[in-house]
One Martini backbone bead per residue (centre of mass of N, CA, C, O) as a GRO file, in nm:
protein
  282
    1UNK     BB    1   0.088  -1.235   1.173
    2UNK     BB    2  -0.097  -1.298   0.955
    3UNK     BB    3  -0.359  -1.133   0.721
    4UNK     BB    4  -0.561  -1.248   0.734
    5UNK     BB    5  -0.629  -1.244   1.021
    6UNK     BB    6  -0.611  -0.937   1.078
    7UNK     BB    7  -0.870  -0.835   0.850
    8UNK     BB    8  -1.080  -1.058   1.033
    9UNK     BB    9  -1.122  -0.831   1.276
   10UNK     BB   10  -1.245  -0.615   1.158
   11UNK     BB   11  -1.023  -0.344   1.300
   12UNK     BB   12  -0.907  -0.074   1.137
   13UNK     BB   13  -0.617  -0.160   1.046
   14UNK     BB   14  -0.340  -0.011   1.025
   15UNK     BB   15  -0.139   0.075   0.719
   16UNK     BB   16   0.129   0.251   0.683
   17UNK     BB   17   0.311   0.345   0.377
   18UNK     BB   18   0.542   0.270   0.202
   19UNK     BB   19   0.845   0.333  -0.076
   20UNK     BB   20   1.059   0.187   0.147
   21UNK     BB   21   1.226   0.071   0.345
   22UNK     BB   22   1.334   0.259   0.556
   23UNK     BB   23   1.031   0.304   0.616
   24UNK     BB   24   0.949  -0.005   0.662
   25UNK     BB   25   1.087   0.024   0.976
   26UNK     BB   26   0.979   0.248   1.097
   27UNK     BB   27   0.658   0.106   1.076
   28UNK     BB   28   0.803  -0.141   1.284
   29UNK     BB   29   0.931   0.000   1.541
   30UNK     BB   30   0.659   0.131   1.598
   31UNK     BB   31   0.421  -0.145   1.579
   32UNK     BB   32   0.271  -0.229   1.365
   33UNK     BB   33   0.156  -0.468   1.163
   34UNK     BB   34   0.191  -0.318   0.855
   35UNK     BB   35   0.192  -0.270   0.513
   36UNK     BB   36   0.220  -0.032   0.245
   37UNK     BB   37   0.295  -0.065  -0.098
   38UNK     BB   38   0.328   0.183  -0.279
   39UNK     BB   39   0.315   0.286  -0.554
   40UNK     BB   40   0.292   0.618  -0.485
   41UNK     BB   41   0.557   0.618  -0.355
   42UNK     BB   42   0.748   0.500  -0.630
   43UNK     BB   43   0.664   0.727  -0.824
   44UNK     BB   44   0.760   0.917  -0.677
   45UNK     BB   45   1.035   0.828  -0.536
   46UNK     BB   46   1.157   0.708  -0.794
   47UNK     BB   47   1.048   0.896  -1.033
   48UNK     BB   48   0.945   1.188  -1.022
   49UNK     BB   49   0.631   1.058  -1.017
   50UNK     BB   50   0.309   1.017  -1.066
   51UNK     BB   51   0.007   0.855  -1.042
   52UNK     BB   52   0.038   0.671  -1.399
   53UNK     BB   53   0.165   0.453  -1.462
   54UNK     BB   54   0.514   0.411  -1.429
   55UNK     BB   55   0.523   0.179  -1.362
   56UNK     BB   56   0.674  -0.093  -1.317
   57UNK     BB   57   0.723  -0.443  -1.203
   58UNK     BB   58   1.001  -0.426  -1.132
   59UNK     BB   59   1.006  -0.162  -0.936
   60UNK     BB   60   0.812  -0.319  -0.690
   61UNK     BB   61   0.962  -0.583  -0.659
   62UNK     BB   62   1.237  -0.428  -0.605
   63UNK     BB   63   1.098  -0.325  -0.311
   64UNK     BB   64   0.985  -0.582  -0.195
   65UNK     BB   65   1.254  -0.716  -0.168
   66UNK     BB   66   1.362  -0.520   0.033
   67UNK     BB   67   1.149  -0.526   0.262
   68UNK     BB   68   1.147  -0.794   0.323
   69UNK     BB   69   1.456  -0.819   0.400
   70UNK     BB   70   1.396  -0.541   0.660
   71UNK     BB   71   1.158  -0.696   0.759
   72UNK     BB   72   0.842  -0.905   0.904
   73UNK     BB   73   0.619  -0.802   0.789
   74UNK     BB   74   0.320  -0.745   0.592
   75UNK     BB   75   0.251  -0.725   0.267
   76UNK     BB   76   0.125  -0.473   0.056
   77UNK     BB   77   0.054  -0.448  -0.210
   78UNK     BB   78   0.083  -0.316  -0.546
   79UNK     BB   79  -0.039  -0.337  -0.865
   80UNK     BB   80  -0.251  -0.224  -1.002
   81UNK     BB   81  -0.384  -0.403  -1.301
   82UNK     BB   82  -0.117  -0.646  -1.354
   83UNK     BB   83   0.040  -0.516  -1.587
   84UNK     BB   84  -0.253  -0.629  -1.790
   85UNK     BB   85  -0.363  -0.888  -1.819
   86UNK     BB   86  -0.437  -1.246  -1.699
   87UNK     BB   87  -0.177  -1.331  -1.780
   88UNK     BB   88   0.038  -1.099  -1.631
   89UNK     BB   89  -0.135  -1.109  -1.356
   90UNK     BB   90   0.003  -1.451  -1.317
   91UNK     BB   91   0.300  -1.299  -1.310
   92UNK     BB   92   0.289  -1.127  -1.082
   93UNK     BB   93   0.226  -1.313  -0.862
   94UNK     BB   94   0.514  -1.468  -0.889
   95UNK     BB   95   0.631  -1.190  -0.910
   96UNK     BB   96   0.571  -1.085  -0.587
   97UNK     BB   97   0.568  -1.380  -0.402
   98UNK     BB   98   0.898  -1.421  -0.423
   99UNK     BB   99   0.930  -1.117  -0.312
  100UNK     BB  100   0.730  -1.063  -0.052
  101UNK     BB  101   0.386  -1.118  -0.100
  102UNK     BB  102   0.116  -1.121   0.135
  103UNK     BB  103   0.010  -0.943  -0.065
  104UNK     BB  104  -0.229  -0.808  -0.333
  105UNK     BB  105  -0.341  -0.507  -0.590
  106UNK     BB  106  -0.635  -0.497  -0.794
  107UNK     BB  107  -0.752  -0.271  -1.059
  108UNK     BB  108  -1.014  -0.163  -1.230
  109UNK     BB  109  -0.873   0.021  -1.444
  110UNK     BB  110  -0.761   0.181  -1.698
  111UNK     BB  111  -0.506   0.240  -1.930
  112UNK     BB  112  -0.389   0.476  -1.765
  113UNK     BB  113  -0.345   0.497  -1.429
  114UNK     BB  114  -0.478   0.645  -1.110
  115UNK     BB  115  -0.498   0.820  -0.844
  116UNK     BB  116  -0.808   0.787  -0.723
  117UNK     BB  117  -0.833   1.096  -0.621
  118UNK     BB  118  -0.807   1.132  -0.955
  119UNK     BB  119  -0.989   1.293  -1.208
  120UNK     BB  120  -1.030   1.083  -1.529
  121UNK     BB  121  -1.171   0.802  -1.462
  122UNK     BB  122  -1.174   0.439  -1.505
  123UNK     BB  123  -1.323   0.138  -1.662
  124UNK     BB  124  -1.383  -0.214  -1.701
  125UNK     BB  125  -1.475  -0.516  -1.773
  126UNK     BB  126  -1.565  -0.762  -1.611
  127UNK     BB  127  -1.476  -0.956  -1.877
  128UNK     BB  128  -1.172  -0.861  -1.735
  129UNK     BB  129  -1.108  -0.831  -1.435
  130UNK     BB  130  -1.195  -1.184  -1.351
  131UNK     BB  131  -0.958  -1.313  -1.486
  132UNK     BB  132  -0.735  -1.162  -1.289
  133UNK     BB  133  -0.831  -1.259  -1.028
  134UNK     BB  134  -0.804  -1.588  -1.109
  135UNK     BB  135  -0.480  -1.591  -1.213
  136UNK     BB  136  -0.415  -1.486  -0.891
  137UNK     BB  137  -0.511  -1.764  -0.793
  138UNK     BB  138  -0.365  -1.934  -0.998
  139UNK     BB  139  -0.057  -1.858  -0.914
  140UNK     BB  140  -0.039  -1.913  -0.582
  141UNK     BB  141   0.130  -2.099  -0.352
  142UNK     BB  142  -0.009  -1.985  -0.090
  143UNK     BB  143  -0.148  -1.709   0.127
  144UNK     BB  144  -0.211  -1.520  -0.053
  145UNK     BB  145  -0.404  -1.189  -0.105
  146UNK     BB  146  -0.644  -1.069  -0.234
  147UNK     BB  147  -0.721  -0.733  -0.363
  148UNK     BB  148  -0.984  -0.598  -0.516
  149UNK     BB  149  -1.053  -0.275  -0.690
  150UNK     BB  150  -1.279  -0.024  -0.735
  151UNK     BB  151  -1.374   0.271  -0.957
  152UNK     BB  152  -1.708   0.286  -0.999
  153UNK     BB  153  -1.798   0.555  -0.805
  154UNK     BB  154  -1.726   0.760  -0.996
  155UNK     BB  155  -1.881   0.639  -1.283
  156UNK     BB  156  -2.148   0.485  -1.166
  157UNK     BB  157  -2.179   0.404  -0.808
  158UNK     BB  158  -2.206   0.278  -0.573
  159UNK     BB  159  -2.391   0.018  -0.640
  160UNK     BB  160  -2.218  -0.089  -0.858
  161UNK     BB  161  -1.947  -0.102  -0.698
  162UNK     BB  162  -2.118  -0.346  -0.494
  163UNK     BB  163  -2.118  -0.515  -0.731
  164UNK     BB  164  -1.857  -0.579  -0.800
  165UNK     BB  165  -1.737  -0.679  -0.535
  166UNK     BB  166  -1.923  -0.940  -0.536
  167UNK     BB  167  -1.767  -1.048  -0.782
  168UNK     BB  168  -1.513  -1.071  -0.705
  169UNK     BB  169  -1.548  -1.297  -0.471
  170UNK     BB  170  -1.640  -1.508  -0.658
  171UNK     BB  171  -1.364  -1.464  -0.808
  172UNK     BB  172  -1.140  -1.488  -0.507
  173UNK     BB  173  -1.147  -1.300  -0.347
  174UNK     BB  174  -1.078  -1.174  -0.027
  175UNK     BB  175  -1.062  -0.848  -0.077
  176UNK     BB  176  -1.196  -0.512  -0.065
  177UNK     BB  177  -1.196  -0.216  -0.255
  178UNK     BB  178  -1.302   0.064  -0.267
  179UNK     BB  179  -1.289   0.373  -0.387
  180UNK     BB  180  -1.309   0.632  -0.221
  181UNK     BB  181  -1.566   0.750  -0.123
  182UNK     BB  182  -1.772   1.083   0.025
  183UNK     BB  183  -1.919   0.922   0.285
  184UNK     BB  184  -2.070   0.736   0.605
  185UNK     BB  185  -2.264   0.596   0.424
  186UNK     BB  186  -2.092   0.445   0.206
  187UNK     BB  187  -1.898   0.328   0.418
  188UNK     BB  188  -2.076   0.154   0.530
  189UNK     BB  189  -2.173  -0.025   0.328
  190UNK     BB  190  -1.948  -0.115   0.241
  191UNK     BB  191  -1.834  -0.277   0.547
  192UNK     BB  192  -2.123  -0.470   0.490
  193UNK     BB  193  -1.928  -0.688   0.325
  194UNK     BB  194  -1.821  -0.977   0.351
  195UNK     BB  195  -1.510  -0.919   0.303
  196UNK     BB  196  -1.317  -0.779   0.380
  197UNK     BB  197  -1.221  -0.373   0.406
  198UNK     BB  198  -1.100  -0.122   0.260
  199UNK     BB  199  -0.975   0.196   0.373
  200UNK     BB  200  -0.822   0.530   0.187
  201UNK     BB  201  -0.638   0.749   0.346
  202UNK     BB  202  -0.636   1.091   0.227
  203UNK     BB  203  -0.455   1.372   0.249
  204UNK     BB  204  -0.712   1.579   0.040
  205UNK     BB  205  -0.871   1.369  -0.022
  206UNK     BB  206  -1.238   1.187  -0.094
  207UNK     BB  207  -1.233   1.115   0.176
  208UNK     BB  208  -1.296   1.086   0.510
  209UNK     BB  209  -1.135   1.142   0.812
  210UNK     BB  210  -1.169   0.853   0.985
  211UNK     BB  211  -1.106   0.774   1.315
  212UNK     BB  212  -1.037   0.424   1.364
  213UNK     BB  213  -1.292   0.357   1.573
  214UNK     BB  214  -1.477   0.426   1.375
  215UNK     BB  215  -1.397   0.204   1.141
  216UNK     BB  216  -1.405  -0.043   1.332
  217UNK     BB  217  -1.737  -0.025   1.370
  218UNK     BB  218  -1.798  -0.085   1.090
  219UNK     BB  219  -1.587  -0.296   0.954
  220UNK     BB  220  -1.310  -0.310   0.860
  221UNK     BB  221  -1.001  -0.389   0.812
  222UNK     BB  222  -0.798  -0.163   0.671
  223UNK     BB  223  -0.620   0.101   0.709
  224UNK     BB  224  -0.482   0.303   0.436
  225UNK     BB  225  -0.164   0.552   0.483
  226UNK     BB  226   0.001   0.539   0.177
  227UNK     BB  227   0.159   0.898   0.235
  228UNK     BB  228   0.186   1.017   0.519
  229UNK     BB  229   0.520   1.017   0.465
  230UNK     BB  230   0.568   1.125   0.192
  231UNK     BB  231   0.428   1.411   0.315
  232UNK     BB  232   0.632   1.462   0.533
  233UNK     BB  233   0.897   1.477   0.396
  234UNK     BB  234   0.805   1.683   0.159
  235UNK     BB  235   0.803   1.898   0.441
  236UNK     BB  236   1.045   1.874   0.540
  237UNK     BB  237   1.254   1.881   0.329
  238UNK     BB  238   1.161   2.222   0.251
  239UNK     BB  239   1.203   2.313   0.472
  240UNK     BB  240   1.530   2.282   0.547
  241UNK     BB  241   1.624   2.367   0.314
  242UNK     BB  242   1.482   2.533   0.315
  243UNK     BB  243   1.661   2.738   0.507
  244UNK     BB  244   1.978   2.650   0.399
  245UNK     BB  245   1.909   2.816   0.128
  246UNK     BB  246   1.889   3.130   0.340
  247UNK     BB  247   2.103   3.063   0.629
  248UNK     BB  248   2.383   2.853   0.588
  249UNK     BB  249   2.211   2.642   0.786
  250UNK     BB  250   2.019   2.452   1.038
  251UNK     BB  251   1.957   2.603   1.316
  252UNK     BB  252   1.712   2.634   1.282
  253UNK     BB  253   1.542   2.315   1.199
  254UNK     BB  254   1.713   2.094   1.425
  255UNK     BB  255   1.421   1.982   1.521
  256UNK     BB  256   1.360   1.850   1.219
  257UNK     BB  257   1.600   1.628   1.326
  258UNK     BB  258   1.744   1.401   1.298
  259UNK     BB  259   1.945   1.207   1.491
  260UNK     BB  260   2.224   1.007   1.396
  261UNK     BB  261   2.119   0.808   1.596
  262UNK     BB  262   1.851   0.760   1.425
  263UNK     BB  263   1.941   0.695   1.197
  264UNK     BB  264   2.102   0.469   1.295
  265UNK     BB  265   1.856   0.309   1.445
  266UNK     BB  266   1.678   0.281   1.167
  267UNK     BB  267   1.889   0.116   0.998
  268UNK     BB  268   2.002  -0.092   1.180
  269UNK     BB  269   2.306  -0.064   1.285
  270UNK     BB  270   2.368  -0.267   1.498
  271UNK     BB  271   2.298  -0.546   1.315
  272UNK     BB  272   2.598  -0.495   1.169
  273UNK     BB  273   2.778  -0.495   1.395
  274UNK     BB  274   2.720  -0.787   1.476
  275UNK     BB  275   2.848  -0.911   1.220
  276UNK     BB  276   3.099  -0.812   1.197
  277UNK     BB  277   3.199  -0.947   1.489
  278UNK     BB  278   3.102  -1.255   1.414
  279UNK     BB  279   3.274  -1.251   1.070
  280UNK     BB  280   3.558  -1.159   1.193
  281UNK     BB  281   3.816  -1.257   1.144
  282UNK     BB  282   4.121  -1.438   1.242
   0.00000   0.00000   0.00000
C-alpha cells in the first residue's frame, strides 16, 4: 500500500526504525506496513556517534539504497535539515527519491541539528524553512511525501509549534511532525491538525509512551519507534558479550542468541540459494 494511504487512515500505524538493511528485513518479516530510516540510528550504528548532525547525505542515501534492495516496504527517510539550504534540499530530495525513499522528513533545527529529545535545540526562521519545503516539493518526480518536522515546541512552546506546522502545510508538506510533546493534552492538539501527524515514541524520551490504541483514537497517522530495535540490540549485545568476557563461553546467554537458522532466515538465504540454483553454470 502507498504510504500516503497508510498515513491518511490516521490509525497510528506503527513505523519501527531501522538503521540498516538487516533491521529493515526484520521489520518487514514481522508484518509492519512501513519502516523508518532513522538518522540517529545510522549515526549510532555506522559512525558510533551521537545524533548531533554528523551524518552526510551520502551516508543516508547509501543506507536507503541498500534497504530498498532488501525490502518492499515504504521507506520513511530521516533527511535531517535537508543537508543545507533550499538548493541543497532540492538535491537531497532528488538523491533520496532515486535511492528509494517513499517520504523524506525535513526539520527546522539550527545546524548542527540534535536528537529531538536532547536539550539545547534551536530552530531556524520560517523564512529559511519554507523555501526548503517548496524546493523538496519542486524536486520530486513521483508521490514522494514531504514530512515537515518542527522542534519549536521546546524553544517557543506548543502554540508556536502548531502555527509552524500549519504554515508548513501551506508550503507543500504532506505530513507534519511536532517533535517531543510533553503530555497527552499537547498530543491531542497536535493530532487535530488537518493533515496526518507523526508521534515519535522514544524509550526514555520526553513524550509519554501512549499505546497505539490511544494514539489512533487521537488521530495520529504514523507512530515512530525510531530506535527500539537499536536500543534492544545495544542491550542484548552488551549482555551477551559481557557474559562471554566473564565466563569464556556463551552457555549462560545462549537463549538470547538467534539460532544459526534464524539468522540465515533473517537475511533471506533461501532467496540467494534459489538464485544460485537458477543461474548455476551449465
